[in-house]
Amino acid sequence: NAGVTQTPKFQVLKTGQSMTLQCAQDMNHNSMYWYRQDPGMGLRLIYYSASEGTTDKGEVPNGYNVSRLNKREFSLRLESAAPSQTSVYFCASSEGGGQGIMTQYFGPGTRLLVL
Amino acid sequence: QKEVEQDPGPLSVPEGAIVSLNCTYSNSAFQYFMWYRQYSRKGPELLMYTYSSGNKEDGRFTAQVDKSSKYISLFIRDSQPSDSATYLCAMSSLDTDKLIFGTGTRLQVFP
């Protein structure tokens, strides 16, 4: 099993450009998450999907959109990139269901630089 | 005030030392407490978790939760250079799959 995979690994954008970060998991998990990680800020939740077809905003959703394409895939889109969106983006998944501890499994991350 | 506070470090210790990493929190609804380890340029991976109060031991690692003080700790015994990483605490309440993370403490164990 590959676990959680993310593409691309690294991307440079100019202000105003758009891009989509891709995430896929092969663990048959129900819940998927997008985080950003910035120095001194820790991991902050951008969007969350409890199941296929549902998405919810997290702590920092402004400037982002998401799509839960199917149970395996959860994409994050930046419509008009801004320098403040320079960060490391992590996708994660868990079994979900809100029943007991649900370990979140993380992908390797996408490093995004917006100039 | 953040819901979860964690000293960012860095914490530098010699090999073999006992390391204590800590987080405080403000939300009394938190019931699940986790420690994630993140190596440089990698994604976080779950190290240990506990439910409610008490201790949990796994090899050289011990997690403690003191709900009365809203304080959690991770102890690493006989620390090794391979333990050099950032350690993030994370917490959640019973009714959600979402985790609230601390900012992480960077640990360096030198030979």
mmCIF file of C-alpha atoms in Angstrom:
data_model
loop_
_atom_site.group_PDB
_atom_site.id
_atom_site.type_symbol
_atom_site.label_atom_id
_atom_site.label_comp_id
_atom_site.label_asym_id
_atom_site.label_seq_id
_atom_site.Cartn_x
_atom_site.Cartn_y
_atom_site.Cartn_z
ATOM 1 C CA ASN A 1 0.000 0.000 0.000
ATOM 2 C CA ALA A 2 1.238 3.473 -0.863
ATOM 3 C CA GLY A 3 -0.790 5.090 1.939
ATOM 4 C CA VAL A 4 -1.392 8.774 1.208
ATOM 5 C CA THR A 5 0.212 10.207 -1.918
ATOM 6 C CA GLN A 6 0.433 13.857 -2.937
ATOM 7 C CA THR A 7 1.378 15.567 -6.179
ATOM 8 C CA PRO A 8 3.285 17.660 -6.948
ATOM 9 C CA LYS A 9 6.090 17.551 -4.380
ATOM 10 C CA PHE A 10 7.172 21.098 -5.088
ATOM 11 C CA GLN A 11 5.673 23.987 -7.047
ATOM 12 C CA VAL A 12 6.532 27.612 -7.751
ATOM 13 C CA LEU A 13 3.699 29.928 -8.757
ATOM 14 C CA LYS A 14 3.428 33.580 -9.602
ATOM 15 C CA THR A 15 0.862 35.722 -7.808
ATOM 16 C CA GLY A 16 -2.526 35.277 -9.429
ATOM 17 C CA GLN A 17 -1.842 31.874 -10.973
ATOM 18 C CA SER A 18 -4.033 28.904 -10.144
ATOM 19 C CA MET A 19 -3.168 25.321 -9.369
ATOM 20 C CA THR A 20 -4.611 22.120 -7.943
ATOM 21 C CA LEU A 21 -2.901 19.950 -5.377
ATOM 22 C CA GLN A 22 -3.796 16.304 -5.709
ATOM 23 C CA CYS A 23 -4.157 13.771 -2.907
ATOM 24 C CA ALA A 24 -5.065 10.090 -3.009
ATOM 25 C CA GLN A 25 -5.276 7.352 -0.363
ATOM 26 C CA ASP A 26 -5.508 3.600 -0.798
ATOM 27 C CA MET A 27 -6.598 2.677 2.743
ATOM 28 C CA ASN A 28 -10.351 2.870 2.076
ATOM 29 C CA HIS A 29 -10.621 5.721 4.564
ATOM 30 C CA ASN A 30 -13.773 7.781 4.855
ATOM 31 C CA SER A 31 -12.298 11.062 6.104
ATOM 32 C CA MET A 32 -9.721 13.198 4.346
ATOM 33 C CA TYR A 33 -8.089 16.484 5.332
ATOM 34 C CA TRP A 34 -5.981 19.294 3.948
ATOM 35 C CA TYR A 35 -3.580 21.141 6.255
ATOM 36 C CA ARG A 36 -1.020 23.846 5.814
ATOM 37 C CA GLN A 37 2.105 24.033 7.955
ATOM 38 C CA ASP A 38 3.907 27.302 8.551
ATOM 39 C CA PRO A 39 6.815 28.087 10.895
ATOM 40 C CA GLY A 40 5.539 28.918 14.374
ATOM 41 C CA MET A 41 1.935 28.145 13.404
ATOM 42 C CA GLY A 42 1.882 24.376 13.413
ATOM 43 C CA LEU A 43 -0.590 22.396 11.327
ATOM 44 C CA ARG A 44 -3.779 24.273 10.514
ATOM 45 C CA LEU A 45 -6.805 22.614 8.964
ATOM 46 C CA ILE A 46 -7.909 24.139 5.662
ATOM 47 C CA TYR A 47 -10.749 21.813 4.650
ATOM 48 C CA TYR A 48 -12.108 18.495 5.743
ATOM 49 C CA SER A 49 -14.218 15.800 4.095
ATOM 50 C CA ALA A 50 -16.021 13.299 6.322
ATOM 51 C CA SER A 51 -17.176 11.206 3.386
ATOM 52 C CA GLU A 52 -17.456 11.197 -0.382
ATOM 53 C CA GLY A 53 -19.551 14.141 -1.466
ATOM 54 C CA THR A 54 -19.193 16.192 1.725
ATOM 55 C CA THR A 55 -16.726 18.938 2.587
ATOM 56 C CA ASP A 56 -16.432 21.357 5.504
ATOM 57 C CA LYS A 57 -14.319 24.404 6.182
ATOM 58 C CA GLY A 58 -11.528 24.216 8.672
ATOM 59 C CA GLU A 59 -9.611 26.948 10.458
ATOM 60 C CA VAL A 60 -8.122 28.699 7.395
ATOM 61 C CA PRO A 61 -10.312 28.086 4.298
ATOM 62 C CA ASN A 62 -10.096 31.508 2.629
ATOM 63 C CA GLY A 63 -8.486 31.411 -0.802
ATOM 64 C CA TYR A 64 -8.959 27.656 -1.227
ATOM 65 C CA ASN A 65 -11.518 25.271 -2.684
ATOM 66 C CA VAL A 66 -11.688 21.509 -2.424
ATOM 67 C CA SER A 67 -13.243 18.602 -4.283
ATOM 68 C CA ARG A 68 -13.838 15.123 -2.922
ATOM 69 C CA LEU A 69 -13.771 13.437 -6.305
ATOM 70 C CA ASN A 70 -14.423 9.953 -4.941
ATOM 71 C CA LYS A 71 -13.558 8.013 -1.801
ATOM 72 C CA ARG A 72 -9.867 7.876 -2.718
ATOM 73 C CA GLU A 73 -9.175 11.410 -3.942
ATOM 74 C CA PHE A 74 -9.376 14.849 -2.343
ATOM 75 C CA SER A 75 -7.997 17.835 -4.234
ATOM 76 C CA LEU A 76 -7.176 21.357 -3.067
ATOM 77 C CA ARG A 77 -7.406 24.265 -5.493
ATOM 78 C CA LEU A 78 -5.875 27.718 -5.282
ATOM 79 C CA GLU A 79 -7.832 29.899 -7.718
ATOM 80 C CA SER A 80 -5.601 32.979 -7.491
ATOM 81 C CA ALA A 81 -2.422 32.313 -5.569
ATOM 82 C CA ALA A 82 -1.070 34.905 -3.136
ATOM 83 C CA PRO A 83 2.353 35.095 -1.422
ATOM 84 C CA SER A 84 0.566 34.417 1.905
ATOM 85 C CA GLN A 85 -0.231 30.954 0.566
ATOM 86 C CA THR A 86 3.439 30.020 0.474
ATOM 87 C CA SER A 87 3.510 27.014 2.768
ATOM 88 C CA VAL A 88 3.868 23.262 3.031
ATOM 89 C CA TYR A 89 0.568 21.510 2.365
ATOM 90 C CA PHE A 90 -0.261 18.127 3.841
ATOM 91 C CA CYS A 91 -3.092 15.811 2.982
ATOM 92 C CA ALA A 92 -4.221 13.259 5.567
ATOM 93 C CA SER A 93 -6.841 10.539 5.860
ATOM 94 C CA SER A 94 -8.499 8.567 8.640
ATOM 95 C CA GLU A 95 -11.176 5.908 8.989
ATOM 96 C CA GLY A 96 -13.581 8.589 10.206
ATOM 97 C CA GLY A 97 -16.977 8.054 11.748
ATOM 98 C CA GLY A 98 -16.314 9.997 14.948
ATOM 99 C CA GLN A 99 -16.140 6.775 16.929
ATOM 100 C CA GLY A 100 -13.047 6.646 19.056
ATOM 101 C CA ILE A 101 -9.566 7.713 18.202
ATOM 102 C CA MET A 102 -9.079 7.922 14.491
ATOM 103 C CA THR A 103 -5.428 7.949 13.534
ATOM 104 C CA GLN A 104 -4.702 10.413 10.776
ATOM 105 C CA TYR A 105 -2.197 9.256 8.186
ATOM 106 C CA PHE A 106 -0.290 11.984 6.404
ATOM 107 C CA GLY A 107 1.140 12.300 2.943
ATOM 108 C CA PRO A 108 4.683 13.535 2.245
ATOM 109 C CA GLY A 109 3.605 17.124 1.633
ATOM 110 C CA THR A 110 3.674 19.652 -1.205
ATOM 111 C CA ARG A 111 5.999 22.640 -0.880
ATOM 112 C CA LEU A 112 4.438 25.677 -2.530
ATOM 113 C CA LEU A 113 6.230 28.954 -3.163
ATOM 114 C CA VAL A 114 4.194 31.891 -4.443
ATOM 115 C CA LEU A 115 6.248 34.775 -5.823
ATOM 116 C CA GLN B 1 -5.014 32.348 23.242
ATOM 117 C CA LYS B 2 -4.488 29.184 21.222
ATOM 118 C CA GLU B 3 -6.418 26.062 22.205
ATOM 119 C CA VAL B 4 -3.168 24.094 22.360
ATOM 120 C CA GLU B 5 0.162 25.576 23.426
ATOM 121 C CA GLN B 6 3.509 23.926 22.830
ATOM 122 C CA ASP B 7 7.026 25.273 23.327
ATOM 123 C CA PRO B 8 8.669 25.339 19.871
ATOM 124 C CA GLY B 9 12.170 24.705 21.207
ATOM 125 C CA PRO B 10 14.617 23.824 19.825
ATOM 126 C CA LEU B 11 15.549 21.374 22.527
ATOM 127 C CA SER B 12 19.077 20.018 22.263
ATOM 128 C CA VAL B 13 20.137 17.064 24.450
ATOM 129 C CA PRO B 14 23.001 14.552 24.527
ATOM 130 C CA GLU B 15 22.435 10.953 23.526
ATOM 131 C CA GLY B 16 21.085 8.906 26.435
ATOM 132 C CA ALA B 17 19.269 11.817 28.090
ATOM 133 C CA ILE B 18 15.656 11.716 29.232
ATOM 134 C CA VAL B 19 13.575 14.142 27.214
ATOM 135 C CA SER B 20 10.341 15.732 28.384
ATOM 136 C CA LEU B 21 8.013 17.341 25.853
ATOM 137 C CA ASN B 22 4.865 19.110 26.968
ATOM 138 C CA CYS B 23 1.632 20.704 25.805
ATOM 139 C CA THR B 24 -1.066 22.630 27.598
ATOM 140 C CA TYR B 25 -4.615 23.069 26.382
ATOM 141 C CA SER B 26 -7.682 25.079 27.259
ATOM 142 C CA ASN B 27 -10.614 23.015 25.947
ATOM 143 C CA SER B 28 -11.915 20.703 28.673
ATOM 144 C CA ALA B 29 -13.838 18.695 26.028
ATOM 145 C CA PHE B 30 -10.627 17.167 24.677
ATOM 146 C CA GLN B 31 -10.553 13.437 25.391
ATOM 147 C CA TYR B 32 -8.069 12.064 22.859
ATOM 148 C CA PHE B 33 -4.441 13.050 23.088
ATOM 149 C CA MET B 34 -1.848 12.164 20.503
ATOM 150 C CA TRP B 35 1.814 12.675 19.798
ATOM 151 C CA TYR B 36 3.032 12.837 16.233
ATOM 152 C CA ARG B 37 6.670 12.742 15.142
ATOM 153 C CA GLN B 38 7.768 14.612 12.044
ATOM 154 C CA TYR B 39 11.184 14.153 10.492
ATOM 155 C CA SER B 40 12.591 16.958 8.399
ATOM 156 C CA ARG B 41 10.789 17.353 5.066
ATOM 157 C CA LYS B 42 8.410 14.471 5.828
ATOM 158 C CA GLY B 43 4.774 14.185 6.872
ATOM 159 C CA PRO B 44 3.839 13.668 10.533
ATOM 160 C CA GLU B 45 3.377 10.092 11.741
ATOM 161 C CA LEU B 46 1.491 8.970 14.840
ATOM 162 C CA LEU B 47 3.790 8.022 17.695
ATOM 163 C CA MET B 48 1.397 7.443 20.585
ATOM 164 C CA TYR B 49 -2.113 8.211 21.720
ATOM 165 C CA THR B 50 -4.024 8.114 25.001
ATOM 166 C CA TYR B 51 -7.667 8.385 25.863
ATOM 167 C CA SER B 52 -8.684 10.606 28.799
ATOM 168 C CA SER B 53 -6.233 10.647 31.714
ATOM 169 C CA GLY B 54 -3.380 8.403 32.668
ATOM 170 C CA ASN B 55 -0.135 7.034 31.317
ATOM 171 C CA LYS B 56 0.762 4.910 28.358
ATOM 172 C CA GLU B 57 4.141 3.340 27.722
ATOM 173 C CA ASP B 58 5.607 2.036 24.475
ATOM 174 C CA GLY B 59 9.234 1.069 24.587
ATOM 175 C CA ARG B 60 11.298 4.160 25.348
ATOM 176 C CA PHE B 61 8.275 6.444 25.052
ATOM 177 C CA THR B 62 5.760 7.330 27.779
ATOM 178 C CA ALA B 63 2.751 9.574 27.278
ATOM 179 C CA GLN B 64 1.039 11.188 30.271
ATOM 180 C CA VAL B 65 -2.214 13.095 30.467
ATOM 181 C CA ASP B 66 -3.263 15.239 33.426
ATOM 182 C CA LYS B 67 -6.748 16.468 32.622
ATOM 183 C CA SER B 68 -7.100 18.343 35.900
ATOM 184 C CA SER B 69 -4.166 20.552 34.892
ATOM 185 C CA LYS B 70 -4.928 20.401 31.144
ATOM 186 C CA TYR B 71 -1.361 19.258 30.575
ATOM 187 C CA ILE B 72 0.110 16.412 28.542
ATOM 188 C CA SER B 73 3.656 15.132 28.343
ATOM 189 C CA LEU B 74 5.784 12.820 26.250
ATOM 190 C CA PHE B 75 8.882 11.332 27.845
ATOM 191 C CA ILE B 76 11.663 9.766 25.816
ATOM 192 C CA ARG B 77 14.128 7.611 27.738
ATOM 193 C CA ASP B 78 17.635 6.828 26.525
ATOM 194 C CA SER B 79 17.247 9.317 23.682
ATOM 195 C CA GLN B 80 18.978 8.494 20.404
ATOM 196 C CA PRO B 81 20.154 10.683 17.509
ATOM 197 C CA SER B 82 17.414 8.993 15.451
ATOM 198 C CA ASP B 83 14.867 10.654 17.780
ATOM 199 C CA SER B 84 15.873 14.035 16.346
ATOM 200 C CA ALA B 85 12.635 15.356 14.855
ATOM 201 C CA THR B 86 9.765 17.723 15.535
ATOM 202 C CA TYR B 87 7.177 16.378 17.975
ATOM 203 C CA LEU B 88 3.614 17.637 17.642
ATOM 204 C CA CYS B 89 0.888 17.121 20.193
ATOM 205 C CA ALA B 90 -2.670 16.813 18.901
ATOM 206 C CA MET B 91 -6.037 16.592 20.600
ATOM 207 C CA SER B 92 -9.677 16.061 19.816
ATOM 208 C CA SER B 93 -13.013 15.744 21.534
ATOM 209 C CA LEU B 94 -15.369 12.761 21.342
ATOM 210 C CA ASP B 95 -17.702 14.071 18.686
ATOM 211 C CA THR B 96 -15.295 14.956 15.921
ATOM 212 C CA ASP B 97 -12.611 13.525 13.660
ATOM 213 C CA LYS B 98 -10.769 16.840 13.590
ATOM 214 C CA LEU B 99 -7.500 17.254 15.450
ATOM 215 C CA ILE B 100 -6.125 20.430 16.978
ATOM 216 C CA PHE B 101 -2.336 20.468 16.748
ATOM 217 C CA GLY B 102 0.297 22.205 18.805
ATOM 218 C CA THR B 103 2.987 24.115 16.944
ATOM 219 C CA GLY B 104 5.545 21.336 17.518
ATOM 220 C CA THR B 105 8.798 21.123 19.488
ATOM 221 C CA ARG B 106 11.990 20.569 17.555
ATOM 222 C CA LEU B 107 14.258 18.056 19.299
ATOM 223 C CA GLN B 108 17.901 17.451 18.480
ATOM 224 C CA VAL B 109 19.790 14.584 20.115
ATOM 225 C CA PHE B 110 23.526 14.854 19.593
ATOM 226 C CA PRO B 111 25.958 11.920 19.877
#
